[in-house]
Amino acid sequence: MMEKLSFKNRILIGLTLFSMFFGAGNLIFPPHLGAQAGGNVGPALLGFVLSAIGIPVLGVAAVALSDGLENLAQKVHPVFASAFTVLLYLSIGPFLAIPRTAGTSYEMAVAPFLKNGGHSRLFLCVYSVGFFMIAVFLALKPDKLTDRLGKILGPLLLILIGVVFIGCWLNSGAGEGAVVGDYADHPVSRGFLDGYQTMDTIAALNFGIIIAMNIRKKGVKKERGIVRETIFSGIVAGILLLAVYSALAWVGAAAGARFGAAENGARTLSQMMGYLYGSGGTIILGAIFFIACLNTCTGLLSSCSEYFYSRWPKVSYRSWVLAFAGFSALAANAGLTTILKVSVPLLNVIYPMAIVLILLSFVHRWAGRYPAVYPWAVGLTGISSMIYALEGTGIHFPAVSKILAEIPLHSIGLGWLWAAAAGILLGVAFSGKKSHSENTFS
């Protein structure tokens, strides 16, 4: 029985995880950061890397060490574990990220070639059906994703991104653009928040189940070996993400110098690719977005379906894949805007709780001595994040909002950190009282 993978298979598993992580958002945010940060691209990229790579890699490790997301969430409460896990899979899956992969790849791979947007809804419908048919074909064999994503699509994606970077390096010659907005005074924190928007921390909590399956397929059966190889795959994926993010941020900085800061990263890349390769640049960029979105869609379909199959095995894995793909196709065509209105605030509530849960798992030797720390820290973080999310939708609580406005970091969306810190302190205090009472009456 194998206890570890060969070096080649370790790299392949890492490439598979990278391919699952690297979707449309990962393509858009780094060049947008580079274009806006200008001369401060280095500090801004540092903040981005901390939240878009550091925390997700820790998330992969946390899930592996806890033997699954639900076991990790059990440290808060069994009811919370079930509800949080289901909400997380639905939010990052069919309620948001999966439909968005079809919509985004259509906008970048098909829409640029349509004249005057003629019959765009019909083209979107045909495209989304074809897109999800391919994704379903790949997702129906989740234990073979290493062969399909790791060996073929992942390396192809890296080659195409390399074409973008090399072309820019050889031909841009424009230096760096002006610094825009918060990147002038707070480049690190602004970059951190940009990385927060990739949602990869939540994806990391989802993907562990599929990575473990592919490691078993390669011959590692012992749980200790699976945990070790899962963590190693996270490190490999993190190194690849660091290289790609750095290249894309530099491309964005060069584009910002030549064209100014565009409204988003997709526009930044389109301007630079048009300058470097003309109409061929549109084809290359479309291929990059298509592959990146397809990889992420396949990973999300697989991980969501595998989880729901494990909870409700009377419905087959194949049926879950088809159901999620069908719902996502409808959402991409008819109801994505409405779903986003519900899903984005939900993600803004879930994401901070996921970060707190991951970080606590790495100090569990200490936190485990105070059982109330988990529910208090995660609970107060969730309440704080819920208030922020409601404010973002236009629902305000004047008295509460006035208090929150005085809290440091509130203005940049990180006020929940104080709620988490307060929860840890209260958790220690209440655990201490509980332990003292038990000792008194024993």
Short mmCIF file of C-alpha atoms in Angstrom, two decimals:
data_model
loop_
_atom_site.label_atom_id
_atom_site.label_comp_id
_atom_site.label_asym_id
_atom_site.label_seq_id
_atom_site.Cartn_x
_atom_site.Cartn_y
_atom_site.Cartn_z
CA MET A 1 0.00 0.00 0.00
CA MET A 2 1.44 3.34 -1.09
CA GLU A 3 1.99 6.00 1.57
CA LYS A 4 3.04 8.81 -0.75
CA LEU A 5 2.78 9.85 -4.38
CA SER A 6 5.64 10.02 -6.81
CA PHE A 7 7.01 13.50 -7.55
CA LYS A 8 5.30 13.47 -10.97
CA ASN A 9 1.90 12.63 -9.51
CA ARG A 10 2.32 15.25 -6.79
CA ILE A 11 2.82 17.88 -9.47
CA LEU A 12 -0.17 16.56 -11.43
CA ILE A 13 -2.44 16.68 -8.38
CA GLY A 14 -1.20 20.21 -7.64
CA LEU A 15 -1.92 21.22 -11.24
CA THR A 16 -5.41 19.76 -10.89
CA LEU A 17 -6.10 21.85 -7.79
CA PHE A 18 -4.65 24.94 -9.47
CA SER A 19 -6.95 24.37 -12.46
CA MET A 20 -9.97 24.08 -10.17
CA PHE A 21 -9.05 27.28 -8.33
CA PHE A 22 -8.17 29.39 -11.33
CA GLY A 23 -11.41 30.73 -12.79
CA ALA A 24 -12.67 33.98 -14.24
CA GLY A 25 -12.27 35.99 -11.04
CA ASN A 26 -8.66 34.89 -10.72
CA LEU A 27 -8.04 36.16 -14.24
CA ILE A 28 -9.78 39.50 -13.76
CA PHE A 29 -8.64 40.77 -10.37
CA PRO A 30 -4.79 40.67 -10.68
CA PRO A 31 -4.59 42.77 -13.89
CA HIS A 32 -7.17 45.21 -12.51
CA LEU A 33 -5.06 45.48 -9.36
CA GLY A 34 -1.93 46.09 -11.44
CA ALA A 35 -3.58 48.77 -13.57
CA GLN A 36 -4.88 50.67 -10.53
CA ALA A 37 -1.89 50.16 -8.21
CA GLY A 38 0.66 51.40 -10.76
CA GLY A 39 3.96 52.01 -8.93
CA ASN A 40 2.50 50.40 -5.78
CA VAL A 41 1.82 47.10 -7.53
CA GLY A 42 4.34 45.27 -5.30
CA PRO A 43 2.70 46.06 -1.92
CA ALA A 44 -0.77 45.64 -3.42
CA LEU A 45 0.19 42.23 -4.80
CA LEU A 46 1.51 41.23 -1.37
CA GLY A 47 -1.89 41.89 0.19
CA PHE A 48 -3.62 40.08 -2.66
CA VAL A 49 -1.39 37.03 -2.25
CA LEU A 50 -2.11 36.84 1.48
CA SER A 51 -5.87 36.56 0.99
CA ALA A 52 -6.07 34.93 -2.45
CA ILE A 53 -3.37 32.29 -1.90
CA GLY A 54 -2.34 32.14 1.75
CA ILE A 55 -5.77 31.63 3.32
CA PRO A 56 -7.06 29.24 0.60
CA VAL A 57 -3.95 27.04 0.95
CA LEU A 58 -4.51 27.02 4.71
CA GLY A 59 -8.13 26.09 3.97
CA VAL A 60 -7.07 23.05 1.96
CA ALA A 61 -4.80 21.99 4.82
CA ALA A 62 -7.47 22.65 7.48
CA VAL A 63 -10.05 20.47 5.71
CA ALA A 64 -7.47 17.71 5.18
CA LEU A 65 -6.36 17.75 8.82
CA SER A 66 -9.98 17.77 10.06
CA ASP A 67 -11.01 14.95 7.69
CA GLY A 68 -13.62 17.06 5.92
CA LEU A 69 -15.33 20.42 6.10
CA GLU A 70 -18.24 19.16 8.18
CA ASN A 71 -15.90 17.76 10.85
CA LEU A 72 -14.13 21.12 10.96
CA ALA A 73 -17.46 22.96 11.38
CA GLN A 74 -18.59 20.47 14.07
CA LYS A 75 -16.27 22.31 16.47
CA VAL A 76 -18.81 25.15 16.44
CA HIS A 77 -22.00 23.04 16.75
CA PRO A 78 -23.48 20.01 14.91
CA VAL A 79 -26.45 22.03 13.61
CA PHE A 80 -24.13 24.79 12.43
CA ALA A 81 -21.92 22.20 10.72
CA SER A 82 -24.78 20.88 8.61
CA ALA A 83 -26.31 24.26 7.76
CA PHE A 84 -22.99 26.00 7.10
CA THR A 85 -21.67 23.24 4.87
CA VAL A 86 -24.84 23.03 2.76
CA LEU A 87 -25.01 26.84 2.39
CA LEU A 88 -21.35 27.01 1.47
CA TYR A 89 -21.62 24.37 -1.25
CA LEU A 90 -24.78 25.91 -2.70
CA SER A 91 -23.40 29.46 -2.61
CA ILE A 92 -20.08 28.73 -4.26
CA GLY A 93 -21.77 26.21 -6.56
CA PRO A 94 -25.10 26.40 -8.43
CA PHE A 95 -26.27 29.61 -6.74
CA LEU A 96 -23.36 31.74 -7.93
CA ALA A 97 -20.00 30.49 -9.19
CA ILE A 98 -21.14 27.72 -11.55
CA PRO A 99 -23.64 29.86 -13.52
CA ARG A 100 -21.10 32.67 -13.59
CA THR A 101 -18.52 30.46 -15.33
CA ALA A 102 -20.79 30.12 -18.35
CA GLY A 103 -21.78 33.79 -18.41
CA THR A 104 -18.24 35.10 -18.05
CA SER A 105 -16.68 32.77 -20.60
CA TYR A 106 -19.45 33.65 -23.07
CA GLU A 107 -18.74 37.37 -22.68
CA MET A 108 -15.03 36.86 -23.35
CA ALA A 109 -15.00 33.93 -25.82
CA VAL A 110 -18.13 34.49 -27.93
CA ALA A 111 -19.63 37.97 -27.50
CA PRO A 112 -16.59 39.81 -29.00
CA PHE A 113 -17.20 38.02 -32.31
CA LEU A 114 -20.93 38.84 -32.56
CA LYS A 115 -21.81 41.80 -34.79
CA ASN A 116 -23.76 44.45 -32.92
CA GLY A 117 -24.79 41.89 -30.31
CA GLY A 118 -27.30 40.32 -32.72
CA HIS A 119 -29.30 37.38 -31.32
CA SER A 120 -27.12 37.47 -28.19
CA ARG A 121 -29.69 35.73 -25.98
CA LEU A 122 -30.02 32.89 -28.46
CA PHE A 123 -26.25 32.55 -28.75
CA LEU A 124 -25.92 32.60 -24.95
CA CYS A 125 -28.51 29.83 -24.66
CA VAL A 126 -26.77 27.63 -27.23
CA TYR A 127 -23.35 28.37 -25.77
CA SER A 128 -24.34 27.67 -22.15
CA VAL A 129 -25.91 24.32 -23.09
CA GLY A 130 -22.75 23.29 -24.93
CA PHE A 131 -20.52 24.60 -22.14
CA PHE A 132 -22.34 22.62 -19.45
CA MET A 133 -22.44 19.48 -21.60
CA ILE A 134 -18.63 19.54 -21.72
CA ALA A 135 -18.41 20.28 -17.98
CA VAL A 136 -20.82 17.41 -17.18
CA PHE A 137 -18.77 15.02 -19.31
CA LEU A 138 -15.65 15.93 -17.30
CA ALA A 139 -17.39 15.99 -13.91
CA LEU A 140 -19.02 12.56 -14.26
CA LYS A 141 -15.59 11.00 -13.69
CA PRO A 142 -14.28 13.02 -10.71
CA ASP A 143 -11.49 10.52 -10.00
CA LYS A 144 -10.08 11.21 -13.49
CA LEU A 145 -9.77 14.97 -13.12
CA THR A 146 -6.02 14.60 -12.64
CA ASP A 147 -5.74 13.11 -16.13
CA ARG A 148 -7.99 15.72 -17.72
CA LEU A 149 -7.33 18.93 -15.79
CA GLY A 150 -3.86 18.20 -14.42
CA LYS A 151 -2.35 16.75 -17.60
CA ILE A 152 -4.16 18.65 -20.34
CA LEU A 153 -6.25 21.73 -19.49
CA GLY A 154 -4.10 23.07 -16.63
CA PRO A 155 -0.82 23.06 -18.59
CA LEU A 156 -2.58 24.49 -21.67
CA LEU A 157 -3.94 27.34 -19.55
CA LEU A 158 -0.46 28.08 -18.17
CA ILE A 159 1.01 28.12 -21.69
CA LEU A 160 -1.59 30.63 -22.91
CA ILE A 161 -1.04 32.88 -19.89
CA GLY A 162 2.68 32.62 -20.61
CA VAL A 163 1.99 33.90 -24.15
CA VAL A 164 0.27 36.96 -22.63
CA PHE A 165 3.12 37.66 -20.20
CA ILE A 166 5.97 37.12 -22.67
CA GLY A 167 4.30 39.27 -25.33
CA CYS A 168 3.80 42.06 -22.80
CA TRP A 169 7.37 41.75 -21.50
CA LEU A 170 8.83 41.99 -25.00
CA ASN A 171 6.60 44.72 -26.40
CA SER A 172 4.89 46.86 -23.78
CA GLY A 173 7.77 49.11 -22.70
CA ALA A 174 5.45 51.56 -20.95
CA GLY A 175 6.52 51.25 -17.32
CA GLU A 176 3.80 51.60 -14.70
CA GLY A 177 0.72 53.81 -14.64
CA ALA A 178 -0.59 56.27 -12.05
CA VAL A 179 -1.75 55.01 -8.67
CA VAL A 180 -5.55 55.13 -8.29
CA GLY A 181 -7.76 55.34 -5.22
CA ASP A 182 -6.93 53.39 -2.06
CA TYR A 183 -3.82 51.95 -3.70
CA ALA A 184 -2.08 55.26 -3.04
CA ASP A 185 -2.36 55.22 0.78
CA HIS A 186 -3.32 51.63 1.64
CA PRO A 187 -1.98 49.34 -1.12
CA VAL A 188 -1.55 46.26 1.08
CA SER A 189 -5.04 46.37 2.65
CA ARG A 190 -6.62 47.24 -0.71
CA GLY A 191 -4.86 44.28 -2.31
CA PHE A 192 -5.98 42.05 0.54
CA LEU A 193 -9.61 42.99 -0.09
CA ASP A 194 -9.22 42.38 -3.83
CA GLY A 195 -8.01 38.86 -3.05
CA TYR A 196 -10.95 38.42 -0.71
CA GLN A 197 -13.26 38.83 -3.74
CA THR A 198 -11.84 35.78 -5.54
CA MET A 199 -13.80 33.60 -3.06
CA ASP A 200 -11.02 30.98 -3.21
CA THR A 201 -11.12 30.44 0.55
CA ILE A 202 -14.63 29.03 0.20
CA ALA A 203 -13.61 27.06 -2.89
CA ALA A 204 -10.70 25.59 -0.91
CA LEU A 205 -13.12 24.17 1.64
CA ASN A 206 -15.05 22.52 -1.23
CA PHE A 207 -12.27 21.08 -3.34
CA GLY A 208 -10.59 18.91 -0.70
CA ILE A 209 -13.05 16.06 -1.22
CA ILE A 210 -12.20 15.76 -4.94
CA ILE A 211 -8.45 16.11 -4.43
CA ALA A 212 -8.52 13.33 -1.82
CA MET A 213 -10.45 11.13 -4.28
CA ASN A 214 -7.81 11.66 -6.99
CA ILE A 215 -5.00 10.91 -4.51
CA ARG A 216 -6.70 7.62 -3.61
CA LYS A 217 -7.05 6.86 -7.32
CA LYS A 218 -3.26 7.19 -7.63
CA GLY A 219 -2.79 4.48 -4.98
CA VAL A 220 -2.47 6.23 -1.62
CA LYS A 221 -4.97 4.58 0.77
CA LYS A 222 -3.82 5.47 4.29
CA GLU A 223 -5.50 8.55 5.72
CA ARG A 224 -2.22 10.01 6.97
CA GLY A 225 -0.78 9.78 3.47
CA ILE A 226 -3.90 11.32 1.91
CA VAL A 227 -3.75 14.26 4.33
CA ARG A 228 -0.06 14.83 3.61
CA GLU A 229 -0.52 14.67 -0.16
CA THR A 230 -3.58 16.97 -0.04
CA ILE A 231 -1.55 19.58 1.83
CA PHE A 232 1.31 19.19 -0.65
CA SER A 233 -1.11 19.72 -3.54
CA GLY A 234 -2.22 22.94 -1.88
CA ILE A 235 1.40 24.13 -1.74
CA VAL A 236 1.99 23.29 -5.43
CA ALA A 237 -1.24 25.07 -6.42
CA GLY A 238 -0.22 28.06 -4.29
CA ILE A 239 3.18 28.34 -6.01
CA LEU A 240 1.53 28.22 -9.45
CA LEU A 241 -1.05 30.82 -8.41
CA LEU A 242 1.72 33.09 -7.11
CA ALA A 243 3.55 32.91 -10.45
CA VAL A 244 0.42 33.56 -12.50
CA TYR A 245 -0.90 36.37 -10.26
CA SER A 246 2.47 38.10 -10.36
CA ALA A 247 2.57 37.89 -14.17
CA LEU A 248 -1.01 39.13 -14.57
CA ALA A 249 -0.50 41.99 -12.10
CA TRP A 250 2.57 43.10 -14.05
CA VAL A 251 0.59 42.92 -17.32
CA GLY A 252 -2.08 45.06 -15.67
CA ALA A 253 0.49 47.62 -14.53
CA ALA A 254 1.85 47.87 -18.08
CA ALA A 255 -1.68 48.19 -19.47
CA GLY A 256 -2.47 50.91 -16.94
CA ALA A 257 0.60 52.88 -18.06
CA ARG A 258 -0.35 52.63 -21.72
CA PHE A 259 -4.16 52.89 -21.61
CA GLY A 260 -5.01 54.12 -18.10
CA ALA A 261 -6.98 52.20 -15.47
CA ALA A 262 -9.96 50.45 -17.11
CA GLU A 263 -13.26 49.73 -15.36
CA ASN A 264 -12.36 46.07 -14.79
CA GLY A 265 -9.67 43.46 -15.30
CA ALA A 266 -11.32 41.92 -18.35
CA ARG A 267 -11.17 45.28 -20.13
CA THR A 268 -7.55 45.73 -19.03
CA LEU A 269 -6.58 42.37 -20.55
CA SER A 270 -8.58 43.03 -23.72
CA GLN A 271 -6.78 46.33 -24.30
CA MET A 272 -3.35 44.80 -23.83
CA MET A 273 -4.07 41.71 -25.94
CA GLY A 274 -5.46 43.86 -28.75
CA TYR A 275 -2.32 46.00 -28.65
CA LEU A 276 0.03 43.00 -28.61
CA TYR A 277 -1.66 40.56 -31.00
CA GLY A 278 -4.45 42.43 -32.80
CA SER A 279 -7.52 40.31 -33.54
CA GLY A 280 -5.50 37.21 -32.63
CA GLY A 281 -5.29 38.56 -29.09
CA THR A 282 -9.08 38.35 -28.77
CA ILE A 283 -8.93 34.66 -29.75
CA ILE A 284 -6.13 33.92 -27.26
CA LEU A 285 -7.92 35.75 -24.46
CA GLY A 286 -11.19 34.00 -25.26
CA ALA A 287 -9.42 30.62 -25.09
CA ILE A 288 -7.88 31.53 -21.71
CA PHE A 289 -11.26 32.50 -20.25
CA PHE A 290 -12.98 29.43 -21.70
CA ILE A 291 -10.44 26.97 -20.26
CA ALA A 292 -10.23 28.73 -16.89
CA CYS A 293 -14.02 28.84 -16.53
CA LEU A 294 -14.46 25.25 -17.71
CA ASN A 295 -11.87 23.98 -15.22
CA THR A 296 -13.51 25.79 -12.31
CA CYS A 297 -17.00 24.75 -13.40
CA THR A 298 -15.92 21.10 -13.57
CA GLY A 299 -14.29 21.27 -10.13
CA LEU A 300 -17.34 22.90 -8.56
CA LEU A 301 -19.80 20.50 -10.20
CA SER A 302 -17.72 17.54 -8.99
CA SER A 303 -17.19 18.72 -5.42
CA CYS A 304 -20.79 19.90 -4.90
CA SER A 305 -22.25 16.71 -6.37
CA GLU A 306 -19.90 14.47 -4.38
CA TYR A 307 -20.85 16.22 -1.14
CA PHE A 308 -24.61 16.06 -1.73
CA TYR A 309 -24.31 12.43 -2.83
CA SER A 310 -22.49 11.63 0.43
CA ARG A 311 -25.33 13.22 2.43
CA TRP A 312 -28.27 11.92 0.35
CA PRO A 313 -26.98 8.75 -1.37
CA LYS A 314 -30.44 7.76 -2.61
CA VAL A 315 -29.90 10.35 -5.33
CA SER A 316 -26.98 9.21 -7.48
CA TYR A 317 -23.85 11.28 -8.05
CA ARG A 318 -24.72 11.44 -11.75
CA SER A 319 -28.17 12.86 -10.95
CA TRP A 320 -26.67 15.55 -8.72
CA VAL A 321 -24.25 16.57 -11.49
CA LEU A 322 -27.05 16.79 -14.05
CA ALA A 323 -29.34 18.69 -11.65
CA PHE A 324 -26.70 21.27 -10.72
CA ALA A 325 -25.64 21.70 -14.34
CA GLY A 326 -29.25 22.12 -15.50
CA PHE A 327 -30.06 24.66 -12.80
CA SER A 328 -26.86 26.56 -13.54
CA ALA A 329 -27.65 26.67 -17.26
CA LEU A 330 -31.05 28.17 -16.52
CA ALA A 331 -29.55 30.67 -14.10
CA ALA A 332 -26.90 31.72 -16.60
CA ASN A 333 -29.63 32.44 -19.16
CA ALA A 334 -32.60 33.72 -17.21
CA GLY A 335 -32.09 34.41 -13.57
CA LEU A 336 -28.45 35.08 -12.74
CA THR A 337 -29.00 38.73 -11.80
CA THR A 338 -31.70 37.82 -9.29
CA ILE A 339 -29.62 34.96 -7.88
CA LEU A 340 -26.63 37.28 -7.50
CA LYS A 341 -28.74 39.67 -5.41
CA VAL A 342 -29.32 36.86 -2.92
CA SER A 343 -26.04 34.95 -3.24
CA VAL A 344 -23.50 37.77 -2.99
CA PRO A 345 -24.72 38.99 0.44
CA LEU A 346 -24.85 35.36 1.56
CA LEU A 347 -21.24 34.86 0.50
CA ASN A 348 -20.26 38.05 2.33
CA VAL A 349 -21.66 36.47 5.50
CA ILE A 350 -20.11 33.04 4.96
CA TYR A 351 -16.63 34.13 3.86
CA PRO A 352 -15.46 35.76 7.13
CA MET A 353 -16.79 32.82 9.14
CA ALA A 354 -14.83 30.47 6.90
CA ILE A 355 -11.64 32.46 7.48
CA VAL A 356 -12.11 32.41 11.28
CA LEU A 357 -12.86 28.68 11.26
CA ILE A 358 -9.74 27.94 9.20
CA LEU A 359 -7.45 30.05 11.39
CA LEU A 360 -8.84 28.55 14.62
CA SER A 361 -8.19 25.04 13.28
CA PHE A 362 -4.46 25.83 13.18
CA VAL A 363 -4.42 26.80 16.85
CA HIS A 364 -6.74 23.96 17.88
CA ARG A 365 -4.23 22.63 20.39
CA TRP A 366 -4.91 25.85 22.32
CA ALA A 367 -8.48 26.61 21.21
CA GLY A 368 -9.61 23.05 21.92
CA ARG A 369 -8.99 23.68 25.63
CA TYR A 370 -11.71 26.37 25.49
CA PRO A 371 -14.64 24.76 23.67
CA ALA A 372 -16.72 27.95 23.73
CA VAL A 373 -14.13 29.79 21.59
CA TYR A 374 -15.36 28.25 18.33
CA PRO A 375 -19.09 29.08 18.70
CA TRP A 376 -18.45 32.55 20.14
CA ALA A 377 -15.81 33.58 17.59
CA VAL A 378 -17.63 32.19 14.55
CA GLY A 379 -21.04 33.33 15.85
CA LEU A 380 -20.06 36.95 16.47
CA THR A 381 -18.19 37.04 13.16
CA GLY A 382 -21.34 35.83 11.41
CA ILE A 383 -23.54 38.43 13.12
CA SER A 384 -21.12 41.23 12.29
CA SER A 385 -20.78 40.07 8.68
CA MET A 386 -24.55 39.79 8.36
CA ILE A 387 -24.97 43.43 9.39
CA TYR A 388 -22.32 44.49 6.86
CA ALA A 389 -23.98 42.40 4.14
CA LEU A 390 -27.42 43.87 4.86
CA GLU A 391 -25.98 47.37 4.75
CA GLY A 392 -24.53 46.53 1.35
CA THR A 393 -28.04 45.69 0.11
CA GLY A 394 -29.44 49.00 1.40
CA ILE A 395 -30.93 47.68 4.67
CA HIS A 396 -29.65 49.89 7.48
CA PHE A 397 -29.92 49.84 11.26
CA PRO A 398 -29.18 53.48 12.17
CA ALA A 399 -28.16 52.90 15.80
CA VAL A 400 -26.01 49.86 15.00
CA SER A 401 -24.51 51.45 11.90
CA LYS A 402 -23.49 54.51 13.91
CA ILE A 403 -21.59 52.31 16.37
CA LEU A 404 -20.00 50.20 13.65
CA ALA A 405 -18.82 53.29 11.80
CA GLU A 406 -16.54 54.05 14.77
CA ILE A 407 -14.89 50.63 14.65
CA PRO A 408 -11.43 50.57 13.02
CA LEU A 409 -11.33 48.77 9.64
CA HIS A 410 -15.12 49.07 9.23
CA SER A 411 -14.75 51.45 6.29
CA ILE A 412 -12.68 48.91 4.33
CA GLY A 413 -14.95 45.94 5.09
CA LEU A 414 -12.80 44.24 7.75
CA GLY A 415 -14.64 45.31 10.88
CA TRP A 416 -15.63 41.69 11.47
CA LEU A 417 -12.05 41.05 12.65
CA TRP A 418 -12.91 42.85 15.91
CA ALA A 419 -16.02 40.72 16.31
CA ALA A 420 -13.90 37.59 15.90
CA ALA A 421 -11.38 38.84 18.48
CA ALA A 422 -14.19 39.64 20.94
CA GLY A 423 -15.64 36.18 20.35
CA ILE A 424 -12.33 34.52 21.17
CA LEU A 425 -12.03 36.47 24.44
CA LEU A 426 -15.63 35.71 25.43
CA GLY A 427 -15.16 32.08 24.48
CA VAL A 428 -12.13 31.79 26.77
CA ALA A 429 -14.04 33.50 29.59
CA PHE A 430 -17.13 31.30 29.32
CA SER A 431 -15.06 28.13 28.88
CA GLY A 432 -13.15 29.04 32.02
CA LYS A 433 -16.35 29.49 34.00
CA LYS A 434 -17.73 26.23 32.67
CA SER A 435 -14.56 24.32 33.53
CA HIS A 436 -14.50 25.91 37.01
CA SER A 437 -18.12 24.93 37.65
CA GLU A 438 -17.52 21.37 36.52
CA ASN A 439 -14.48 21.10 38.78
CA THR A 440 -16.45 22.57 41.71
CA PHE A 441 -19.26 20.04 41.48
CA SER A 442 -17.19 17.01 40.57
#
